[in-house]
CSV table of C-alpha atoms in Angstrom, one decimal:
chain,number,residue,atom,x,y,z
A,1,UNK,CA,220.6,72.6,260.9
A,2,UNK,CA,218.3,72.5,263.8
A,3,UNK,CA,214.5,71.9,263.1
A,4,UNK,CA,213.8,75.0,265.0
A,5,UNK,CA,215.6,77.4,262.8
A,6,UNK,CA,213.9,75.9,259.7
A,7,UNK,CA,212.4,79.3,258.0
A,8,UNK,CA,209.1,79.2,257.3
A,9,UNK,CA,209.0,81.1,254.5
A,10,UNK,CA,210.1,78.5,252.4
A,11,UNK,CA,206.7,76.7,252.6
A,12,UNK,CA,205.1,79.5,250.9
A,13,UNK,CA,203.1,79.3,247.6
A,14,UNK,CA,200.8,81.4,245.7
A,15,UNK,CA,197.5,80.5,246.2
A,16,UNK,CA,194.7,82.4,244.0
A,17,UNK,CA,191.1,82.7,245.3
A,18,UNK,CA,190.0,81.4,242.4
A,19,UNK,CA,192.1,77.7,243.1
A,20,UNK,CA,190.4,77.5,246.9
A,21,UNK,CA,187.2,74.8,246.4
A,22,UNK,CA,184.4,76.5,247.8
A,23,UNK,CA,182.1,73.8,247.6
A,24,UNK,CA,182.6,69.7,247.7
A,25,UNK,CA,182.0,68.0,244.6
A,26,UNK,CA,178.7,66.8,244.6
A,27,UNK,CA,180.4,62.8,244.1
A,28,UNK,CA,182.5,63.0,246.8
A,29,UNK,CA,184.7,60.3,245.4
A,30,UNK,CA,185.0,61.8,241.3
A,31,UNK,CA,187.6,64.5,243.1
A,32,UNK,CA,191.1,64.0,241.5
A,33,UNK,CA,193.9,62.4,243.3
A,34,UNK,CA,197.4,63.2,243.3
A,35,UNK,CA,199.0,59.8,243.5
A,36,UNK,CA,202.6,59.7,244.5
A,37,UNK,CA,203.9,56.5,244.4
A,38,UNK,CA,206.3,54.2,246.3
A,39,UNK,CA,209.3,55.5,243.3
A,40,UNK,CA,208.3,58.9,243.6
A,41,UNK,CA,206.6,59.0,240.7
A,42,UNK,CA,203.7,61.7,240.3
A,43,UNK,CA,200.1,61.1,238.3
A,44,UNK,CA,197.0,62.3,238.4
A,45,UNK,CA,193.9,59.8,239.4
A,46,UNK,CA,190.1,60.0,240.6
A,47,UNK,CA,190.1,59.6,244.5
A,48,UNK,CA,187.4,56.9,243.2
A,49,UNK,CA,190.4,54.4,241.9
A,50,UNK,CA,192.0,54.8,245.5
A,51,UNK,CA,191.4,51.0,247.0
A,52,UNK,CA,192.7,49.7,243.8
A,53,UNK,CA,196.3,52.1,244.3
A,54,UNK,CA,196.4,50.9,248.1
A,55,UNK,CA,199.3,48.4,249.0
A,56,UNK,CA,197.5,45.2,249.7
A,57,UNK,CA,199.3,45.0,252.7
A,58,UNK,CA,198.5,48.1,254.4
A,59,UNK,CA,196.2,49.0,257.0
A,60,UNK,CA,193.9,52.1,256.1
A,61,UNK,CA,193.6,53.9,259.9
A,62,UNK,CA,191.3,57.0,260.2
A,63,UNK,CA,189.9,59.9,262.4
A,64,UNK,CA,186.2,58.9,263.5
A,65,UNK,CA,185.6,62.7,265.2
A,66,UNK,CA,182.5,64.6,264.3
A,67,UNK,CA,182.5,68.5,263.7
A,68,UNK,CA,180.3,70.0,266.4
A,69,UNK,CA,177.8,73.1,265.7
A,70,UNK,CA,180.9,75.2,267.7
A,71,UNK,CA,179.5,78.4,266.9
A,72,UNK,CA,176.9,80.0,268.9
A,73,UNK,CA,175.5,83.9,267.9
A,74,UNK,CA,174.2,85.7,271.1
A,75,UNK,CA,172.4,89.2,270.6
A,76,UNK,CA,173.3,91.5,274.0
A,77,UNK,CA,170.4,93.7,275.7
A,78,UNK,CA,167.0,92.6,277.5
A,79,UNK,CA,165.3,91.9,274.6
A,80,UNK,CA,168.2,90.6,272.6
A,81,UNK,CA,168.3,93.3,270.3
A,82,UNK,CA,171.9,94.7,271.2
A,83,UNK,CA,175.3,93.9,269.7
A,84,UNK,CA,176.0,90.3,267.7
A,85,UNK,CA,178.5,88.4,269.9
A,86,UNK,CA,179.7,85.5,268.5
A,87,UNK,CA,180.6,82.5,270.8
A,88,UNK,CA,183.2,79.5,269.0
A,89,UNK,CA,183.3,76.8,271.4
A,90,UNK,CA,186.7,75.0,271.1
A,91,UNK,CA,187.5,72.6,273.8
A,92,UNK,CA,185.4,71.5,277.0
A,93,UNK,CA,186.7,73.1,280.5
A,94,UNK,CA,184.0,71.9,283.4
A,95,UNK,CA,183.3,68.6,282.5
A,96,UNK,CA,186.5,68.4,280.8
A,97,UNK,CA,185.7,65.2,279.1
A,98,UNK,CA,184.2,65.4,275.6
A,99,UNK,CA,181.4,62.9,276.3
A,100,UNK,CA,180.6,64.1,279.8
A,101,UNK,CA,180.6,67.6,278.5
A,102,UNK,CA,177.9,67.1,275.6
A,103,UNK,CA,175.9,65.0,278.4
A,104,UNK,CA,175.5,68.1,280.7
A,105,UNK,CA,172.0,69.0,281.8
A,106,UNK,CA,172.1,72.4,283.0
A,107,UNK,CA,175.2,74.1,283.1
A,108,UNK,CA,179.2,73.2,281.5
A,109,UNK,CA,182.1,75.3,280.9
A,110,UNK,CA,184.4,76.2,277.1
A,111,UNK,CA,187.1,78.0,276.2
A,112,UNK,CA,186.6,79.5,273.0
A,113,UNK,CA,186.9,82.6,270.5
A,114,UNK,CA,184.3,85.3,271.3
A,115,UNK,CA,183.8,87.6,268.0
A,116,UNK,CA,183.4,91.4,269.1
A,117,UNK,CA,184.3,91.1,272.3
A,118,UNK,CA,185.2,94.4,273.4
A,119,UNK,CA,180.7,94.9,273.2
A,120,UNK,CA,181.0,91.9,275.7
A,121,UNK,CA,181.5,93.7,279.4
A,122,UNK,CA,180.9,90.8,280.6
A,123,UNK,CA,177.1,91.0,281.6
A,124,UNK,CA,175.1,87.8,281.3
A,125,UNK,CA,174.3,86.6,277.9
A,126,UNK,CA,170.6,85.0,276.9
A,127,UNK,CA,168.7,83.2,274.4
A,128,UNK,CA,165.4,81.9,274.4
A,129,UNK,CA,165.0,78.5,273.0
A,130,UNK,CA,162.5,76.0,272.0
A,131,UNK,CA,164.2,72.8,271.2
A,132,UNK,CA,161.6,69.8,270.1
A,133,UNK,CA,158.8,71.4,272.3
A,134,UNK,CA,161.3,71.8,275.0
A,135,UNK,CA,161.3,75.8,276.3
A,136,UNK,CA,164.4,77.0,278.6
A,137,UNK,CA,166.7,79.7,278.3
A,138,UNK,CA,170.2,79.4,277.6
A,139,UNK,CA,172.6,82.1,279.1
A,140,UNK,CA,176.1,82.9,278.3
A,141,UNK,CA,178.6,83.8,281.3
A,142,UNK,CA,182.1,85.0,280.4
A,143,UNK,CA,183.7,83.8,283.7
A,144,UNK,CA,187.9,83.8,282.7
A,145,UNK,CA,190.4,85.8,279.9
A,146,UNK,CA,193.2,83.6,278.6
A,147,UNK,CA,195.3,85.6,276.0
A,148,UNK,CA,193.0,85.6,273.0
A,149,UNK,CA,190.5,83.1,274.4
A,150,UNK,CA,187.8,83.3,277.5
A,151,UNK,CA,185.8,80.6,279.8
A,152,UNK,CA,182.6,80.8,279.0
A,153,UNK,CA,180.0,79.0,281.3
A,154,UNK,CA,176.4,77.8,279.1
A,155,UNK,CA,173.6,77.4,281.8
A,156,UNK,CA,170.4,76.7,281.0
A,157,UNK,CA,167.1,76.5,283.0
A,158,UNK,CA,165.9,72.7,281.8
A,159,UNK,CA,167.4,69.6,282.8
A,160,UNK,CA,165.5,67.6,280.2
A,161,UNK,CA,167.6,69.1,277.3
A,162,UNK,CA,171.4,68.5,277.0
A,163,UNK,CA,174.2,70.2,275.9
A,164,UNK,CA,174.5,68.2,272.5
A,165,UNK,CA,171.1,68.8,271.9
A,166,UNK,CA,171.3,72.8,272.3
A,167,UNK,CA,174.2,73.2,270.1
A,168,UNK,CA,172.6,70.7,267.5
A,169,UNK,CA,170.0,73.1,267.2
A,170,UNK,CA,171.0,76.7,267.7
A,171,UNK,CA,174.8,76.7,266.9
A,172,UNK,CA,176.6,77.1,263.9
A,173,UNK,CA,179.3,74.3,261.8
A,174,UNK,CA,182.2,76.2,261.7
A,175,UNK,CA,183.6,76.3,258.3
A,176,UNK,CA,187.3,77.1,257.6
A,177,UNK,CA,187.9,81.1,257.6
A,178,UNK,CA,189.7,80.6,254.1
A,179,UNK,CA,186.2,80.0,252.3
A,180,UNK,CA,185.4,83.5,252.4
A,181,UNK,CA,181.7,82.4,252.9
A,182,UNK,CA,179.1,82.2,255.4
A,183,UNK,CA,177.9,78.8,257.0
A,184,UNK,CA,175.4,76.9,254.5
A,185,UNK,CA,172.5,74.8,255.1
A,186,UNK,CA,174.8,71.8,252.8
A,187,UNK,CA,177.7,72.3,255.3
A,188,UNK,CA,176.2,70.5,257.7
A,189,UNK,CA,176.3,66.9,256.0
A,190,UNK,CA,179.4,68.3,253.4
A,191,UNK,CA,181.9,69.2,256.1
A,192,UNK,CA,181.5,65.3,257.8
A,193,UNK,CA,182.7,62.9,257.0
A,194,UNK,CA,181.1,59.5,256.2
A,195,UNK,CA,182.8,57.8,259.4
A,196,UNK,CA,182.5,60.7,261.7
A,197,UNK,CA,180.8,59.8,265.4
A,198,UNK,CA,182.8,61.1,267.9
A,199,UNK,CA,181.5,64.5,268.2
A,200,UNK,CA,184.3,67.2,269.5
A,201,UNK,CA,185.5,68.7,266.3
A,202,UNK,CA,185.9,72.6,265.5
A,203,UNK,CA,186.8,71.4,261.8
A,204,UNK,CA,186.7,68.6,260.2
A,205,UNK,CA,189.5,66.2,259.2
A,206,UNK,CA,189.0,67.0,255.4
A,207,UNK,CA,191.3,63.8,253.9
A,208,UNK,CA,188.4,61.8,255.2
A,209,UNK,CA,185.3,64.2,253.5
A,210,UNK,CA,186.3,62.3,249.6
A,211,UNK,CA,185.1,58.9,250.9
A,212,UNK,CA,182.2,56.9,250.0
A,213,UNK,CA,180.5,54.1,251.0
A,214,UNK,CA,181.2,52.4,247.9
A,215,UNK,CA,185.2,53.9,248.1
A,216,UNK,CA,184.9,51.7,251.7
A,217,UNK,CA,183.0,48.9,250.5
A,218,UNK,CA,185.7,48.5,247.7
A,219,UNK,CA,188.7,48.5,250.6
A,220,UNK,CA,187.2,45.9,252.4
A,221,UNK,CA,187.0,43.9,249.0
A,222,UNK,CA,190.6,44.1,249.2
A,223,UNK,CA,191.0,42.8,252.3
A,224,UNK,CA,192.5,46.0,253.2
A,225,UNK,CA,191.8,46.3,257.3
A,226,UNK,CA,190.3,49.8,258.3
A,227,UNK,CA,190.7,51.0,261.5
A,228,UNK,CA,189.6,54.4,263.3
A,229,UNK,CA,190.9,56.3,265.9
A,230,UNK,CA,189.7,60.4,267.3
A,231,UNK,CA,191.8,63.1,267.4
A,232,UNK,CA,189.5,66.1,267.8
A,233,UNK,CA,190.6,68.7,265.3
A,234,UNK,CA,190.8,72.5,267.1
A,235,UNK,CA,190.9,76.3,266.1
A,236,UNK,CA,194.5,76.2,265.6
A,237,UNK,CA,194.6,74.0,262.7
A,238,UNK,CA,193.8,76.7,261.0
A,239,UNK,CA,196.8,79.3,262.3
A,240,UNK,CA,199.3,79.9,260.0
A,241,UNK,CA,202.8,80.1,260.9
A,242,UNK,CA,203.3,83.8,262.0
A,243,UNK,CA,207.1,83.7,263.5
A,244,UNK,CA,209.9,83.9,260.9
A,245,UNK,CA,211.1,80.2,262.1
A,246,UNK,CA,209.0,77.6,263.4
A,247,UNK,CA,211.3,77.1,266.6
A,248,UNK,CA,209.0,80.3,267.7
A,249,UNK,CA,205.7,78.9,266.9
A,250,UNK,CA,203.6,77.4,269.7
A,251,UNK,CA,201.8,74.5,268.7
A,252,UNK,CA,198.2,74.1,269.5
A,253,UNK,CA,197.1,70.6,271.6
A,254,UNK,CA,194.2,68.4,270.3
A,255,UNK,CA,192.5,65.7,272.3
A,256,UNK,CA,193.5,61.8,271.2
A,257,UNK,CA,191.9,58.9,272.3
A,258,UNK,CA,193.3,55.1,270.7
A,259,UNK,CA,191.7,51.7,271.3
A,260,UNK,CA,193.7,49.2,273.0
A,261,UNK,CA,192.8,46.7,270.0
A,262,UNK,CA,194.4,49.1,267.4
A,263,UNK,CA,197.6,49.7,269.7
A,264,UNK,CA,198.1,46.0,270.0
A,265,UNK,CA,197.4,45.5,266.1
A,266,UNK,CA,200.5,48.4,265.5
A,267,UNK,CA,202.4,46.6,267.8
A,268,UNK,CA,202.1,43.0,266.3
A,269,UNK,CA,201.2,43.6,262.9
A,270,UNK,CA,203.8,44.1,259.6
A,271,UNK,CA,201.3,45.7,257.8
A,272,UNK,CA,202.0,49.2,256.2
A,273,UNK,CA,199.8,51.7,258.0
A,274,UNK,CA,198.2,53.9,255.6
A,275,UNK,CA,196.9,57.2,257.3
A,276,UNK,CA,194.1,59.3,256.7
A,277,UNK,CA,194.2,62.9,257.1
A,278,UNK,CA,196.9,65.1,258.8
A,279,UNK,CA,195.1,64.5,262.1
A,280,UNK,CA,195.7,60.7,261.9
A,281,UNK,CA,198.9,61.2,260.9
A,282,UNK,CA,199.8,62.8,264.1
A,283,UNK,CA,197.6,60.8,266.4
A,284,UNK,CA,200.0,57.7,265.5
A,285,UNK,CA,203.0,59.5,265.6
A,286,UNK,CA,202.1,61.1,268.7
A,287,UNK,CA,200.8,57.3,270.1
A,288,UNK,CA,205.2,56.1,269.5
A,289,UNK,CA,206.3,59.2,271.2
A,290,UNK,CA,204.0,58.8,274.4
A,291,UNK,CA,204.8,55.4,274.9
A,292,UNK,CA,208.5,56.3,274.6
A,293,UNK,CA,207.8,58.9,277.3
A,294,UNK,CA,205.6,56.2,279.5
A,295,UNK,CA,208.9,53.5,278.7
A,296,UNK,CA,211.1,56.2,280.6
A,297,UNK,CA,209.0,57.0,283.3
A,298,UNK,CA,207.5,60.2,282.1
A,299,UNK,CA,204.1,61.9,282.1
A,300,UNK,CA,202.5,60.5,279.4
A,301,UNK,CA,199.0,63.0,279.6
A,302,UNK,CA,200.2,65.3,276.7
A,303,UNK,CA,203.6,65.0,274.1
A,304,UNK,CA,205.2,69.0,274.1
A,305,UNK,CA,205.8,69.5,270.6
A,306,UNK,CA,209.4,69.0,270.2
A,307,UNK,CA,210.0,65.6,272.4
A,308,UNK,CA,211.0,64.3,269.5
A,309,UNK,CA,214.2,66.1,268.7
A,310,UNK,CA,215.3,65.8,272.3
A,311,UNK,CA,218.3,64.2,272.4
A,312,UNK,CA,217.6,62.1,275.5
A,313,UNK,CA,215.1,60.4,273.6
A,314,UNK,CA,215.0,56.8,274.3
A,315,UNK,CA,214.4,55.7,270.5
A,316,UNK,CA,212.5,52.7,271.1
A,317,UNK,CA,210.6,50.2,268.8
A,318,UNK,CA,207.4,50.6,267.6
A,319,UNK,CA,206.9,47.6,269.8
A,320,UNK,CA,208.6,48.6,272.6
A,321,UNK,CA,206.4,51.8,272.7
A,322,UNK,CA,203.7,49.9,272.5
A,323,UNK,CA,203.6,47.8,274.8
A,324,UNK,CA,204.6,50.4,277.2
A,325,UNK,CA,200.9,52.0,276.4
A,326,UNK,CA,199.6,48.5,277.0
A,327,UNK,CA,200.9,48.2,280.5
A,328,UNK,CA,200.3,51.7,281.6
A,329,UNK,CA,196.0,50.4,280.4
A,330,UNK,CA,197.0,47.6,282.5
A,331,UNK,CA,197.9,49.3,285.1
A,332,UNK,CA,194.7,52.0,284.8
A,333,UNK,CA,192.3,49.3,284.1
A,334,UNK,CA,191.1,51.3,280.5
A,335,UNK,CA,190.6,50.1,277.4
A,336,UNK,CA,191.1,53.4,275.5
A,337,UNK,CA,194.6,55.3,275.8
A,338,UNK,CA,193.7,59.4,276.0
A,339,UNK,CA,196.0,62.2,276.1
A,340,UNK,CA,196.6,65.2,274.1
A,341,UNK,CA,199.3,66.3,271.7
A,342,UNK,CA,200.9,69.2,270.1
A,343,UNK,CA,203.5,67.5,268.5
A,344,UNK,CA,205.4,69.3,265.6
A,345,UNK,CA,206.6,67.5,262.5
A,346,UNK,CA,208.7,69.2,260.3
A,347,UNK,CA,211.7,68.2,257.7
A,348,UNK,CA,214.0,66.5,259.6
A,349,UNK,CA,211.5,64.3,261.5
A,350,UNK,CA,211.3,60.3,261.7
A,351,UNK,CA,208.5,59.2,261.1
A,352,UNK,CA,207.7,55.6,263.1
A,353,UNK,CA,204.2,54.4,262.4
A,354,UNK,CA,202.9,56.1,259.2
A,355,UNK,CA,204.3,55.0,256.3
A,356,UNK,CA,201.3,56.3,253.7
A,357,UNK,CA,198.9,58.8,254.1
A,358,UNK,CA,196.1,60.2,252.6
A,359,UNK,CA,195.9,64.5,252.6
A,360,UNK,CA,194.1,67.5,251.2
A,361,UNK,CA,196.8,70.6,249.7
A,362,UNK,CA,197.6,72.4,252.6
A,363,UNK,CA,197.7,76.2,253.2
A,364,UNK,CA,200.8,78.1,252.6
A,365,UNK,CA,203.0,78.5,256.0
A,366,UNK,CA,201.2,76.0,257.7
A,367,UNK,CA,201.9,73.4,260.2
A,368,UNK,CA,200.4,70.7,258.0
A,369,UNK,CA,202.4,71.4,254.9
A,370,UNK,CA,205.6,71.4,257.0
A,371,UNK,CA,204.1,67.3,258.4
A,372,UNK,CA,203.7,66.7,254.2
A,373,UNK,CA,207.0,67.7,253.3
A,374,UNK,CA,208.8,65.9,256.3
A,375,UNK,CA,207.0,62.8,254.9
A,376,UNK,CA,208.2,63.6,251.4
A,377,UNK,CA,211.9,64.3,252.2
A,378,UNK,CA,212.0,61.2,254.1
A,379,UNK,CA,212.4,59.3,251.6
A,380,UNK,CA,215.3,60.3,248.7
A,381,UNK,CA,213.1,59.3,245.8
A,382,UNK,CA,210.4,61.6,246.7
A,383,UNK,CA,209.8,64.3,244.6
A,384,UNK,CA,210.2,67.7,247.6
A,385,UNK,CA,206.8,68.7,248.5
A,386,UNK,CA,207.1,72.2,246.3
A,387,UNK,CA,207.2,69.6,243.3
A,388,UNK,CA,204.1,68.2,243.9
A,389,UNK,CA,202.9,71.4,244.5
A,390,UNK,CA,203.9,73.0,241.3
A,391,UNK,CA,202.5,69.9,239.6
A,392,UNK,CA,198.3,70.6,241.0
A,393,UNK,CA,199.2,74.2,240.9
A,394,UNK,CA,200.0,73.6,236.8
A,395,UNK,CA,196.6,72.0,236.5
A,396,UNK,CA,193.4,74.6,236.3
A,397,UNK,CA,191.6,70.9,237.5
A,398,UNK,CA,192.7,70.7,240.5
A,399,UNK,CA,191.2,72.4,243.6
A,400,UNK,CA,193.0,73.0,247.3
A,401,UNK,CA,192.0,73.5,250.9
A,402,UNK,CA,189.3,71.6,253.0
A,403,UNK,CA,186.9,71.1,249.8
A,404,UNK,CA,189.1,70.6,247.5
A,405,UNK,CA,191.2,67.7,245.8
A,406,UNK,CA,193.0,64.6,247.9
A,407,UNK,CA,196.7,63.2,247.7
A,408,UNK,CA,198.0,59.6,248.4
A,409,UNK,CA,201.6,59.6,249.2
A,410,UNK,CA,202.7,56.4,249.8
């Protein structure tokens, strides 16, 4: 069967309220783990025992992406005093660079979400600020529609106060819609993760929210290497699959960005990569597939979601793709390889870098169950991901979604 007439309603699951964690543990690390192991056999752990369960001859490679204050509340009228319109900022336009963006000092561009935005007629928005004894006014221009998303432009009237700074004081962390809840005052440390400095984020990459210092401390014991790489997470992470088969879904594109020390390490090293999150998952995946596309003389700026499966797909080494990134830094004098992705994976996918990850329980229909289960049925000793499913789901313990409890499928 082709991948794209795989129905997605075969990755649906009951999911009570009551099973979604509202809340992180307040040990990040006591969380249970699902561990899978290398046999297929299932048990239940504390994500604290994790660096003892890790091959010791893996590579532990993470997302270091930090979730930015993306929502900004705007009141309408003179006096501010009209309708609520809610700004979600969710990836830079004008600077289009992450960094460049954030170091703005008096005007920058987004696309985002705007909530009510039929009271929006596009009139100027404004908000008086005082940020660290700093006054200006920030104002709000819609300036572009793109299907369910609009250009906004942020101006503000004080170049001795930066973009990062304004949203760092005024905006909003942008907690998943499934938590039912309103932003908290805790969110803002509990939905980052301990490793998290990149900022660019609309949500966080939740497989890395159960470690710890000490969990780290106790991987390097090991001897275990750790290694980081950003994908910034966007909107669309959250968007369940809506089409009847997943050949009709369109899959968002994230921002990546890889050293050129971790892409020669993949390329040389025999060590097992262990990944961290969905989001690194498909960073690495994403890395092979771009430098198959650079090896054959294609663009190389973003993979289209089903390069993969196309049968004129050169199939190259892990090597071979690799060093192919190499040159084209080479070649662009950079030390960091950036592009964006919206690759799909899905049953039927080989994987090439990953070969253990690290992941929260997914929503029902969604993307990122479809990655787990490809991961799963890769291997014919694997239990099928509606196994391991039933098995948390059996447990009253065990708690799903962005808060909630880990895996470690290796």
């Amino acid at each position: 069967m082709d991948i794209r007439d795989i129905r997605i309603e075969a990755f649906d699951y009951p999911l009570p309220d009551g099973r979604i964690a509202k809340h992180p543990l307040a040990e990040r690390d006591r969380c249970l783990l699902l561990f899978k192991n290398e046999n297929g056999e299932v048990s239940t752990r504390i994500f604290r025992e994790l660096p003892d369960l890790l091959p010791a001859d893996s590579m532990l490679v993470y997302n270091n992406t930090r979730v930015i204050n993306a929502r900004l509340r705007f009141r309408k009228g003179e006096h501010c005093d009209g309708a609520l319109i809610e700004i979600f900022c969710l990836e830079p336009v004008v600077p289009a660079d992450y960094a460049c963006n954030f170091a703005s000092d008096s005007r920058c561009s987004w696309t985002c979400f705007v909530g009510n935005s039929k009271r929006w007629k596009d009139e100027p928005l404004r908000m008086a600020l005082d940020i660290d004894g700093e006054n200006l006014t920030l104002t709000a221009t819609r300036i572009a529609r793109e299907g369910n998303t609009s250009v906004v432009e942020f101006s503000w009237d004080n170049t001795a106060v930066t973009f990062s700074r304004i949203i760092s004081a005024v905006g909003e962390i942008p907690i998943p819609p499934y938590l039912n809840r309103n932003t908290e005052e805790s969110d803002s440390k509990d939905y980052q993760t301990v490793f998290s400095h990149i900022d660019g984020s609309v949500a966080a990459p939740t497989a890395g929210l159960h470690f710890t210092p000490e969990v780290l401390a106790d991987i390097d014991k090991r001897g275990i290497p750790r290694r980081e790489l950003t994908l910034h997470v966007g909107a669309g992470t959250f968007q369940p699959v809506k089409s009847d088969v997943i050949g009709e879904h369109d899959m968002h594109s994230e921002f990546i960005a890889v050293s050129r020390n971790l892409i020669e390490e993949l390329s040389q090293s025999d060590r097992r990569v262990i990944a961290v999150g969905t989001t690194s998952v498909r960073t690495l995946e994403s890395l092979y597939h771009l430098g198959c596309r650079l090896a054959d003389g294609l663009p190389a700026d973003t993979l289209p979601q089903w390069y993969p499966y196309d049968p004129s797909h050169p199939q190259l080494s892990v090597d071979k793709a690799m060093q192919a990134i190499l040159s084209h830094l080479d070649s662009t004098g950079e030390d960091t390889f950036v592009a964006s992705t919206r690759l799909m994976i899905a049953p039927g996918y080989k994987y090439r870098i990953v070969k253990g990850m690290v992941t929260n329980f997914h929503q029902p229909r969604s993307t990122l169950l479809l990655l787990v289960s490809a991961f799963l049925s890769s291997n014919q000793a694997n239990p099928d991901w509606r196994t391991i499913y039933d098995y948390a789901l059996a447990d009253p313990r065990f708690r799903f979604l962005s808060y909630g409890d880990a895996c470690l499928f290796l």
